PDB file of N, CA and C in Angstrom:
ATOM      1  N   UNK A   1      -5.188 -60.531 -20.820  1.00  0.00           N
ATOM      2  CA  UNK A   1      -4.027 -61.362 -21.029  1.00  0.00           C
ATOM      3  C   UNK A   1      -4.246 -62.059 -22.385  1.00  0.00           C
ATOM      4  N   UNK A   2      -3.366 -61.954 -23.444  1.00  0.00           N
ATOM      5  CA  UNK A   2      -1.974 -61.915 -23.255  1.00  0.00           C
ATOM      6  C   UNK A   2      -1.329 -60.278 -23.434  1.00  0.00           C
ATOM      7  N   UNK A   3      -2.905 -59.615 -23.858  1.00  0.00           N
ATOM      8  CA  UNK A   3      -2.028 -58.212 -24.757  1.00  0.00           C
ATOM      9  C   UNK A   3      -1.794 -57.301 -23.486  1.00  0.00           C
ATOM     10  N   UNK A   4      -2.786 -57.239 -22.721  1.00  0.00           N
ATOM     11  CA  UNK A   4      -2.322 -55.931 -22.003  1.00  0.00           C
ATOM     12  C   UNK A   4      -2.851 -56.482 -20.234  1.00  0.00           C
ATOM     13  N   UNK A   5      -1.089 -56.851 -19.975  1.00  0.00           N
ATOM     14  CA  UNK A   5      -1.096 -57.325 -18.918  1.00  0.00           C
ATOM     15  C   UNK A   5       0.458 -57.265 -18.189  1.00  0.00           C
ATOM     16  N   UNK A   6       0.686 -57.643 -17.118  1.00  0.00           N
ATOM     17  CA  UNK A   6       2.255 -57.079 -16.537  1.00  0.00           C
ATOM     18  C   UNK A   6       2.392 -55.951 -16.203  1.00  0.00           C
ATOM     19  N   UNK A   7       3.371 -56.133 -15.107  1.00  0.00           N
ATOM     20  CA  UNK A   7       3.863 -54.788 -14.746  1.00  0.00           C
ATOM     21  C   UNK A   7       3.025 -53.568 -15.053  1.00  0.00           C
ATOM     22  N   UNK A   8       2.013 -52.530 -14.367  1.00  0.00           N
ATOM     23  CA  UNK A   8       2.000 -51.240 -14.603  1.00  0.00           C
ATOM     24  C   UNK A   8       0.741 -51.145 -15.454  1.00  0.00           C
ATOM     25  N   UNK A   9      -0.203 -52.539 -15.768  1.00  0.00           N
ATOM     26  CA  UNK A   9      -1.490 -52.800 -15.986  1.00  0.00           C
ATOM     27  C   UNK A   9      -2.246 -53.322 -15.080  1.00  0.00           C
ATOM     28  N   UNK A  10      -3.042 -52.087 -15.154  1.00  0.00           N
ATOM     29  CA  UNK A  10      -4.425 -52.273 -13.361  1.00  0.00           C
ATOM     30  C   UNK A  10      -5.153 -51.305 -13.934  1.00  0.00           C
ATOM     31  N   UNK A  11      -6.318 -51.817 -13.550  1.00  0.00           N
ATOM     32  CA  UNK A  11      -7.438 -50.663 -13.400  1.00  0.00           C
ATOM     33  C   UNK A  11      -7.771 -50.302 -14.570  1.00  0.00           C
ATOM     34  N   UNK A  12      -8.430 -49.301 -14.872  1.00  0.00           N
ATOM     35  CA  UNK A  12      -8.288 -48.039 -16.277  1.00  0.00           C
ATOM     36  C   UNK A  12      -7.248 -48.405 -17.488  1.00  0.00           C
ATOM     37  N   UNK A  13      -5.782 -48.559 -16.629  1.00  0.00           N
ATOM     38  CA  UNK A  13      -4.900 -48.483 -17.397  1.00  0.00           C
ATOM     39  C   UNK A  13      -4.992 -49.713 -18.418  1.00  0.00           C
ATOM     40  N   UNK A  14      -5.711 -50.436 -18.185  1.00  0.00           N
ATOM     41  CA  UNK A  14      -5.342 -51.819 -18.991  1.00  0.00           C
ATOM     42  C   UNK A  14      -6.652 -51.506 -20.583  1.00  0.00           C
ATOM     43  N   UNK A  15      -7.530 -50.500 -20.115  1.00  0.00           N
ATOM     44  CA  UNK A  15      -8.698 -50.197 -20.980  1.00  0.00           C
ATOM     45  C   UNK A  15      -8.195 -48.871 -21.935  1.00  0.00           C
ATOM     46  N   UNK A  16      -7.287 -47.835 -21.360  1.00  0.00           N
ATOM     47  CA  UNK A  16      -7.099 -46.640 -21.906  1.00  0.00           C
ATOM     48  C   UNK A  16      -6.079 -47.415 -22.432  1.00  0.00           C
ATOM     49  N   UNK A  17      -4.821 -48.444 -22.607  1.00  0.00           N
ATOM     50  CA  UNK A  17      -4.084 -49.010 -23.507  1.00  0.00           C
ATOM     51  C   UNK A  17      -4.482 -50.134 -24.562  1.00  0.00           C
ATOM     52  N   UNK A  18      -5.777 -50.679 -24.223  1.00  0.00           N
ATOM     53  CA  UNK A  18      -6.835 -51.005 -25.417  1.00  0.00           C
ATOM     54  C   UNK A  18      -7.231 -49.735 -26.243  1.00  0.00           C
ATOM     55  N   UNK A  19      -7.677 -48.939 -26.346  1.00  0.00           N
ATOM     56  CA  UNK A  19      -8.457 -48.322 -26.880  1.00  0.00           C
ATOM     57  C   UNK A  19      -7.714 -47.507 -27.650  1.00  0.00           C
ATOM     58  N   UNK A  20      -6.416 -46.724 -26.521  1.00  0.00           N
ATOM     59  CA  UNK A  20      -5.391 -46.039 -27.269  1.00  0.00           C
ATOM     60  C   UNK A  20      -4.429 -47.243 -28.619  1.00  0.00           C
ATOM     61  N   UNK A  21      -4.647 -48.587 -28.603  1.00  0.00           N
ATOM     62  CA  UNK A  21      -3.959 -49.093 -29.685  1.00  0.00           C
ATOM     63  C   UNK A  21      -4.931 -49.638 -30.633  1.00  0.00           C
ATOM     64  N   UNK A  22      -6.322 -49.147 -30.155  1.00  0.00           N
ATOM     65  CA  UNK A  22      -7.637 -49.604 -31.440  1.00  0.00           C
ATOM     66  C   UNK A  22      -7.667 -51.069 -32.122  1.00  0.00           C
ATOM     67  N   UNK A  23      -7.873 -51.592 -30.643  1.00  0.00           N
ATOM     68  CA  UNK A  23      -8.677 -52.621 -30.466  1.00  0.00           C
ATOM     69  C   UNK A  23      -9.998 -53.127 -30.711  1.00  0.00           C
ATOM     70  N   UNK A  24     -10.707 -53.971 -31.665  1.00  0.00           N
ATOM     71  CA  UNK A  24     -12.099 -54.313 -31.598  1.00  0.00           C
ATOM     72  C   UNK A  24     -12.258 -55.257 -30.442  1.00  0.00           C
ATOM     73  N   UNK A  25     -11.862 -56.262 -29.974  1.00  0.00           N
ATOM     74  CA  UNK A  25     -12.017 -57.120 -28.687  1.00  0.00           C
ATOM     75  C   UNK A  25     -10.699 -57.248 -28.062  1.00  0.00           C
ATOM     76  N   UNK A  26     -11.523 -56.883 -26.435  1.00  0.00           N
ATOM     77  CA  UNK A  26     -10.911 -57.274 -25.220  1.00  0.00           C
ATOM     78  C   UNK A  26     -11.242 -57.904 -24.637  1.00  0.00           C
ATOM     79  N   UNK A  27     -11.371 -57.895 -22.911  1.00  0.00           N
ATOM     80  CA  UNK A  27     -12.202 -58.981 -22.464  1.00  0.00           C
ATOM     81  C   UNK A  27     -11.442 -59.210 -21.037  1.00  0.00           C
ATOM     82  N   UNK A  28     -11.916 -60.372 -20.637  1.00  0.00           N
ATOM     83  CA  UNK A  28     -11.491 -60.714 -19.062  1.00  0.00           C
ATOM     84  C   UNK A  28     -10.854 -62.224 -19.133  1.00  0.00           C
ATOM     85  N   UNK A  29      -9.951 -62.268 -18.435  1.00  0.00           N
ATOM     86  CA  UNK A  29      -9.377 -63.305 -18.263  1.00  0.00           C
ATOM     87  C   UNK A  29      -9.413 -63.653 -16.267  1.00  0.00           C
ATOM     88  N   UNK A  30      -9.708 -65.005 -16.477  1.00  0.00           N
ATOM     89  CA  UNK A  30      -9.030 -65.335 -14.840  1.00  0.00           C
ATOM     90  C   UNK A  30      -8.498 -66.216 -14.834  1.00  0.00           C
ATOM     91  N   UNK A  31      -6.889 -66.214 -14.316  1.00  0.00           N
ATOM     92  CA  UNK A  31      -5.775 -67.271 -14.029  1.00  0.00           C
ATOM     93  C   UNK A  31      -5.121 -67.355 -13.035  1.00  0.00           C
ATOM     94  N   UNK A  32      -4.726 -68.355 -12.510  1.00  0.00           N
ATOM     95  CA  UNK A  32      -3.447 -68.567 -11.319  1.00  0.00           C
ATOM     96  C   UNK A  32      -2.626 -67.862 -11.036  1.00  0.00           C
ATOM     97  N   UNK A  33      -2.339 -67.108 -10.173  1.00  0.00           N
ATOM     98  CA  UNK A  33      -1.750 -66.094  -9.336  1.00  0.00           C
ATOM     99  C   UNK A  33      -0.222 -66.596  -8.873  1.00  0.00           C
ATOM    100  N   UNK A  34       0.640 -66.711  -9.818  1.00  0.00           N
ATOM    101  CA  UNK A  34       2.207 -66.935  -9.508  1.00  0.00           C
ATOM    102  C   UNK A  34       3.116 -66.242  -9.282  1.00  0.00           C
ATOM    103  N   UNK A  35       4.268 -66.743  -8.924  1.00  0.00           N
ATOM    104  CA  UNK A  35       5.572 -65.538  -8.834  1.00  0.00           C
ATOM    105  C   UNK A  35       5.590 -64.090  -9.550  1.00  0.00           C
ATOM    106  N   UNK A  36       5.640 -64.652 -10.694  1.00  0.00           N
ATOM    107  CA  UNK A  36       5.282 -63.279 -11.373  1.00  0.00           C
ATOM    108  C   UNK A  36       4.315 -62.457 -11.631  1.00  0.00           C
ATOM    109  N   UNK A  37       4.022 -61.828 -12.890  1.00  0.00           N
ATOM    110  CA  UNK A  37       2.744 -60.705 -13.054  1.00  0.00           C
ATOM    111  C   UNK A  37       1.958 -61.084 -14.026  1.00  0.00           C
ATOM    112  N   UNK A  38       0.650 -61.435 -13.993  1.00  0.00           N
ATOM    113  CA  UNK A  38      -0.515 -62.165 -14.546  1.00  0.00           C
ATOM    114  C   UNK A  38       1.194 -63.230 -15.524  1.00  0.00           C
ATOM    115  N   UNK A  39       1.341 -63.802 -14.855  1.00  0.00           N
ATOM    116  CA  UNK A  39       1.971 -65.260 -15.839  1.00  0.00           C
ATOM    117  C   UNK A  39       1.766 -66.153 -15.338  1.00  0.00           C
ATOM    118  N   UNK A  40       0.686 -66.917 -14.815  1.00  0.00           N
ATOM    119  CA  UNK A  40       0.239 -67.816 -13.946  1.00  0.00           C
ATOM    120  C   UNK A  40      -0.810 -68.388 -15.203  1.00  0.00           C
ATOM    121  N   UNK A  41      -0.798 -69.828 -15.179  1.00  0.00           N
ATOM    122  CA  UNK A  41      -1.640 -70.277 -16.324  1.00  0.00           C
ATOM    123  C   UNK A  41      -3.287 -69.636 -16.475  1.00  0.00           C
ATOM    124  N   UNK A  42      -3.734 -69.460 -17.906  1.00  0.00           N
ATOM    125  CA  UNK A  42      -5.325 -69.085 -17.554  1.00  0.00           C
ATOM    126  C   UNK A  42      -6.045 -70.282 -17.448  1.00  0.00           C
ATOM    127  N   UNK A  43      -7.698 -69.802 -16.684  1.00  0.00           N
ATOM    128  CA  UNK A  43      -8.024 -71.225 -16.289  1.00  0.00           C
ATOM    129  C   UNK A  43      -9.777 -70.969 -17.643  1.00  0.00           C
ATOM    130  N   UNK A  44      -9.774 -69.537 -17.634  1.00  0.00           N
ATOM    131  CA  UNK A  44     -10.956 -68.698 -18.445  1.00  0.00           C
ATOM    132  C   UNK A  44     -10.658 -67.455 -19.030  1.00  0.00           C
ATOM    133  N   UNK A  45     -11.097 -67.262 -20.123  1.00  0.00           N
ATOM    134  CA  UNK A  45     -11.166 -66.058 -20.674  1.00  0.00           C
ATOM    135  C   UNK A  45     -12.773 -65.868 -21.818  1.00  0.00           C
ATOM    136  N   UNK A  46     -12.822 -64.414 -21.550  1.00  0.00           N
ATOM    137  CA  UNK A  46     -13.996 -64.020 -22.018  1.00  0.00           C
ATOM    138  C   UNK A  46     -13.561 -62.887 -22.996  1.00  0.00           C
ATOM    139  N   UNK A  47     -14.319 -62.770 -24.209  1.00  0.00           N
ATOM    140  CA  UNK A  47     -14.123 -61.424 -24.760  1.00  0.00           C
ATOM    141  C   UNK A  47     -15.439 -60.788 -25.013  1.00  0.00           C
ATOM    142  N   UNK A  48     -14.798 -59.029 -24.673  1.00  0.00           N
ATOM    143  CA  UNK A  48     -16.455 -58.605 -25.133  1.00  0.00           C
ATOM    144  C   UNK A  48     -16.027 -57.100 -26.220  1.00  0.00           C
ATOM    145  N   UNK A  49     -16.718 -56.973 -27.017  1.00  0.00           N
ATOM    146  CA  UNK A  49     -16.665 -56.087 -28.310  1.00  0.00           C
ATOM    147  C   UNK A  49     -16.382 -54.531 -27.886  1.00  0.00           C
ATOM    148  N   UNK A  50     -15.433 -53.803 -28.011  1.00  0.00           N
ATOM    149  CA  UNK A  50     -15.012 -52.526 -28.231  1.00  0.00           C
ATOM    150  C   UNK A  50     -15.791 -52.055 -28.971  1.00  0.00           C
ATOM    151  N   UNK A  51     -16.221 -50.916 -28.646  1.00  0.00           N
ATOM    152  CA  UNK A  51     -17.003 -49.684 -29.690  1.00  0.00           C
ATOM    153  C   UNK A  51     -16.627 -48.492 -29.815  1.00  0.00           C
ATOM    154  N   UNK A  52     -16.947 -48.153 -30.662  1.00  0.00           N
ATOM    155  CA  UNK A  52     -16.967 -46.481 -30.716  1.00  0.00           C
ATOM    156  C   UNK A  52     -17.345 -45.679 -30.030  1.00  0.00           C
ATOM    157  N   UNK A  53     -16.106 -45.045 -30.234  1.00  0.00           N
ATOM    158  CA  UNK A  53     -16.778 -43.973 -28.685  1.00  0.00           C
ATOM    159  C   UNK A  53     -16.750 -44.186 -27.601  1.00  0.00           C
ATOM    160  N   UNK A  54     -15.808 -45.613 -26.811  1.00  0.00           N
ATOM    161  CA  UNK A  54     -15.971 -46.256 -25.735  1.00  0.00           C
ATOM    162  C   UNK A  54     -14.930 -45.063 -24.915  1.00  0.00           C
ATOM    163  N   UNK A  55     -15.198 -44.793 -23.662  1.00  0.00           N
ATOM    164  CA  UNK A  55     -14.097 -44.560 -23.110  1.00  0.00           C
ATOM    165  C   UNK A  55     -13.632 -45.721 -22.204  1.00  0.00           C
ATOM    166  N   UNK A  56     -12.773 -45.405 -21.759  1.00  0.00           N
ATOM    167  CA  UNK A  56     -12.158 -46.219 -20.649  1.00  0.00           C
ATOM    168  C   UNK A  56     -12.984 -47.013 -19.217  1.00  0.00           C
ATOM    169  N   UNK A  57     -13.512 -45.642 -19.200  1.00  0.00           N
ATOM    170  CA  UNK A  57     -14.740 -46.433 -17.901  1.00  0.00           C
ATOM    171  C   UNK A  57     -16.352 -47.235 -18.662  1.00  0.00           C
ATOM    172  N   UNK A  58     -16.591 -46.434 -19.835  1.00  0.00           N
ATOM    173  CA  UNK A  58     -17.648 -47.156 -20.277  1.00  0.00           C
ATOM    174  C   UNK A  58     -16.877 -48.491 -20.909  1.00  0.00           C
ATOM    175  N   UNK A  59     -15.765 -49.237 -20.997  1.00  0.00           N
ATOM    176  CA  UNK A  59     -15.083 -50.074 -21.828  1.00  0.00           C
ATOM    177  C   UNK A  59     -15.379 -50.838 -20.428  1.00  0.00           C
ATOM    178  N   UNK A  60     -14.676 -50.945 -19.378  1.00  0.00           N
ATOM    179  CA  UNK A  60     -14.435 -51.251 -18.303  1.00  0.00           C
ATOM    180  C   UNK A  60     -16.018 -51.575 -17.700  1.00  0.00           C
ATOM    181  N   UNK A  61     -16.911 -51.029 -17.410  1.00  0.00           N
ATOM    182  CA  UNK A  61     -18.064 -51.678 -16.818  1.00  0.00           C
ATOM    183  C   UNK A  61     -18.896 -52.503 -18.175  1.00  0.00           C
ATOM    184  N   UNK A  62     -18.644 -52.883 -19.496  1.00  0.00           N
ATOM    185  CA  UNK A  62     -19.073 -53.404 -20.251  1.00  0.00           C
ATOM    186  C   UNK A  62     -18.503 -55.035 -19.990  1.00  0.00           C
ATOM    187  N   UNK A  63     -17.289 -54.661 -19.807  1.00  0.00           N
ATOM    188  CA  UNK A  63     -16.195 -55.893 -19.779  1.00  0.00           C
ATOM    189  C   UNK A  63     -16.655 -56.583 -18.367  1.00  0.00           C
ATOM    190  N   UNK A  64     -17.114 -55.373 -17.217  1.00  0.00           N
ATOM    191  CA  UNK A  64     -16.848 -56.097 -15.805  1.00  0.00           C
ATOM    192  C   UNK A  64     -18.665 -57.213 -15.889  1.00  0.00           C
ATOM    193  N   UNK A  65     -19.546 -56.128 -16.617  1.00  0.00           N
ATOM    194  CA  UNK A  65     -21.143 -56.735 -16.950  1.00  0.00           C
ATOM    195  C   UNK A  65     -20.904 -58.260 -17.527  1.00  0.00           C
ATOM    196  N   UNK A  66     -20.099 -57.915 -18.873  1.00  0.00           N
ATOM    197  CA  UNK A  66     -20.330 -59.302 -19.700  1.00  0.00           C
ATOM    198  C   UNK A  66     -19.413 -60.639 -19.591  1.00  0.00           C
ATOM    199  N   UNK A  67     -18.061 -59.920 -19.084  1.00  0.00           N
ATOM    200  CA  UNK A  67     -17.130 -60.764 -18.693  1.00  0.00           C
ATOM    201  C   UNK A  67     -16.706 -61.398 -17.651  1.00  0.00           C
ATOM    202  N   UNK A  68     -16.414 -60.273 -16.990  1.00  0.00           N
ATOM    203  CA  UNK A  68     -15.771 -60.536 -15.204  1.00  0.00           C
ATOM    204  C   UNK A  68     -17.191 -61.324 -14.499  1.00  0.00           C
ATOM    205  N   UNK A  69     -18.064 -60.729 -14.274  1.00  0.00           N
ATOM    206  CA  UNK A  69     -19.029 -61.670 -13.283  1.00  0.00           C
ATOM    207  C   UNK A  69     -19.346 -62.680 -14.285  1.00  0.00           C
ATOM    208  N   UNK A  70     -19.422 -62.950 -15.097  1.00  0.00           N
ATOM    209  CA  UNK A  70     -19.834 -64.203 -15.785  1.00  0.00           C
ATOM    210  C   UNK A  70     -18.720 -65.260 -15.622  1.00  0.00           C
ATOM    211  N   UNK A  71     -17.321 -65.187 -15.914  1.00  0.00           N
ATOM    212  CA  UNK A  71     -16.432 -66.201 -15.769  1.00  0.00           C
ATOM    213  C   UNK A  71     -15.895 -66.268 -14.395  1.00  0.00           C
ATOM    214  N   UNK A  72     -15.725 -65.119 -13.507  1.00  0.00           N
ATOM    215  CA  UNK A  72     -14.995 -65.602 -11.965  1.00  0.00           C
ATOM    216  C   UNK A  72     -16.114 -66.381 -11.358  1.00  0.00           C
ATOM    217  N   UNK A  73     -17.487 -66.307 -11.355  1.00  0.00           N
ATOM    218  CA  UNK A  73     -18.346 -67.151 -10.618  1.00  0.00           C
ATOM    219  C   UNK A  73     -18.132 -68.267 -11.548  1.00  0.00           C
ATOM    220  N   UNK A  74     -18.248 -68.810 -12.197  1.00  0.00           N
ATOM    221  CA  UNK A  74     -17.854 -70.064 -13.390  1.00  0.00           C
ATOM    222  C   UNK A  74     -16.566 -70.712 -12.676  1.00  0.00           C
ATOM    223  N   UNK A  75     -15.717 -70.134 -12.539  1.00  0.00           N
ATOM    224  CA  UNK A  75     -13.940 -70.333 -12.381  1.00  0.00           C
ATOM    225  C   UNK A  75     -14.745 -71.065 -10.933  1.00  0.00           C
ATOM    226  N   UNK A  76     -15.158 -70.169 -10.203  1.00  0.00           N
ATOM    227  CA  UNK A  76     -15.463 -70.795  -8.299  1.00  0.00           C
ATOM    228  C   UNK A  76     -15.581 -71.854  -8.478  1.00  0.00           C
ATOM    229  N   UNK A  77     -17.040 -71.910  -9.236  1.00  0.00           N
ATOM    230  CA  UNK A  77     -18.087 -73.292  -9.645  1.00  0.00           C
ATOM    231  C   UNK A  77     -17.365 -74.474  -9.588  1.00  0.00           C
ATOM    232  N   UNK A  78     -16.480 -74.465 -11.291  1.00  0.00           N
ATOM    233  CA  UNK A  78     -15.722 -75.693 -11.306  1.00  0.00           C
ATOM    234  C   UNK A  78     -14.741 -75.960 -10.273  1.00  0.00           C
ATOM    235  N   UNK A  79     -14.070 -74.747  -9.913  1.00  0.00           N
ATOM    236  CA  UNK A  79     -12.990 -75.037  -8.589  1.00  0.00           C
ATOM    237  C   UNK A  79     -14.050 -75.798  -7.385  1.00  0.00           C
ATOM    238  N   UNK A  80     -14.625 -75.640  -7.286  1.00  0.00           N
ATOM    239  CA  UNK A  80     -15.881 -76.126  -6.102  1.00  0.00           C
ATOM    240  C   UNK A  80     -16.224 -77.778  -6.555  1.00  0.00           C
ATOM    241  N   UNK A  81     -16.511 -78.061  -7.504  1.00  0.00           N
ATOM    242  CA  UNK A  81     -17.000 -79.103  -7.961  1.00  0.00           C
ATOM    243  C   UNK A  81     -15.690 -79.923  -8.309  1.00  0.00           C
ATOM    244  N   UNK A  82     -14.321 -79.691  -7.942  1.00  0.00           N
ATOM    245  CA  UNK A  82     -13.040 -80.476  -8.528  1.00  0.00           C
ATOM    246  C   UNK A  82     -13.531 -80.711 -10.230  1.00  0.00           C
ATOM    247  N   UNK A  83     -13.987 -80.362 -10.454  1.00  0.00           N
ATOM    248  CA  UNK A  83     -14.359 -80.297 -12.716  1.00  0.00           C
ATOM    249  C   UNK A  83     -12.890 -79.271 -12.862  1.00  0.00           C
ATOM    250  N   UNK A  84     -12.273 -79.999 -14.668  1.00  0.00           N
ATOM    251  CA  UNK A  84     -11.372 -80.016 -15.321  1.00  0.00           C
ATOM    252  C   UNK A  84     -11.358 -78.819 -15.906  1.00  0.00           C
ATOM    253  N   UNK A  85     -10.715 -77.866 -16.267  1.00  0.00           N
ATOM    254  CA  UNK A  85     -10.575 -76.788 -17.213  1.00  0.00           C
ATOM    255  C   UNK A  85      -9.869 -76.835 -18.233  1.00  0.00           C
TER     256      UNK A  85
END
């Protein structure tokens, strides 16, 4: 979020439309879950470096290593502790 998110971005698809528009950083975001599709405020975001030669799944477990488990346990934390974002 913000580039490749909404409607018909999940999974793979959100990494093979990074890569197919040659991107140097992507990354993980985690935000509030509203009416609509990822438009719920962010509470974290992480970016981690695109490379050469990445495919889609090696893009994707780089992002899930450096990004995703590093900020959703973070996001718990402060949600746990009532702390400000």
């Amino acid at each position: 979020i913000p580039s490749f998110c909404g409607k018909g971005y999940y999974g793979l698809k959100v990494h093979e439309a990074a890569l197919k528009r040659g991107v140097k950083v992507s990354g993980a975001t985690v935000h509030i879950v509203d009416k609509g599709t990822d438009t719920g405020p962010i509470l974290m975001q992480k970016a981690v470096e695109v490379l050469e030669g990445d495919t889609p799944e090696v893009l994707q477990k780089r992002i899930m290593e450096q990004a995703e488990w590093v900020i959703l346990p973070a996001v718990i934390d402060k949600i746990a502790n009532n702390e400000k974002f």
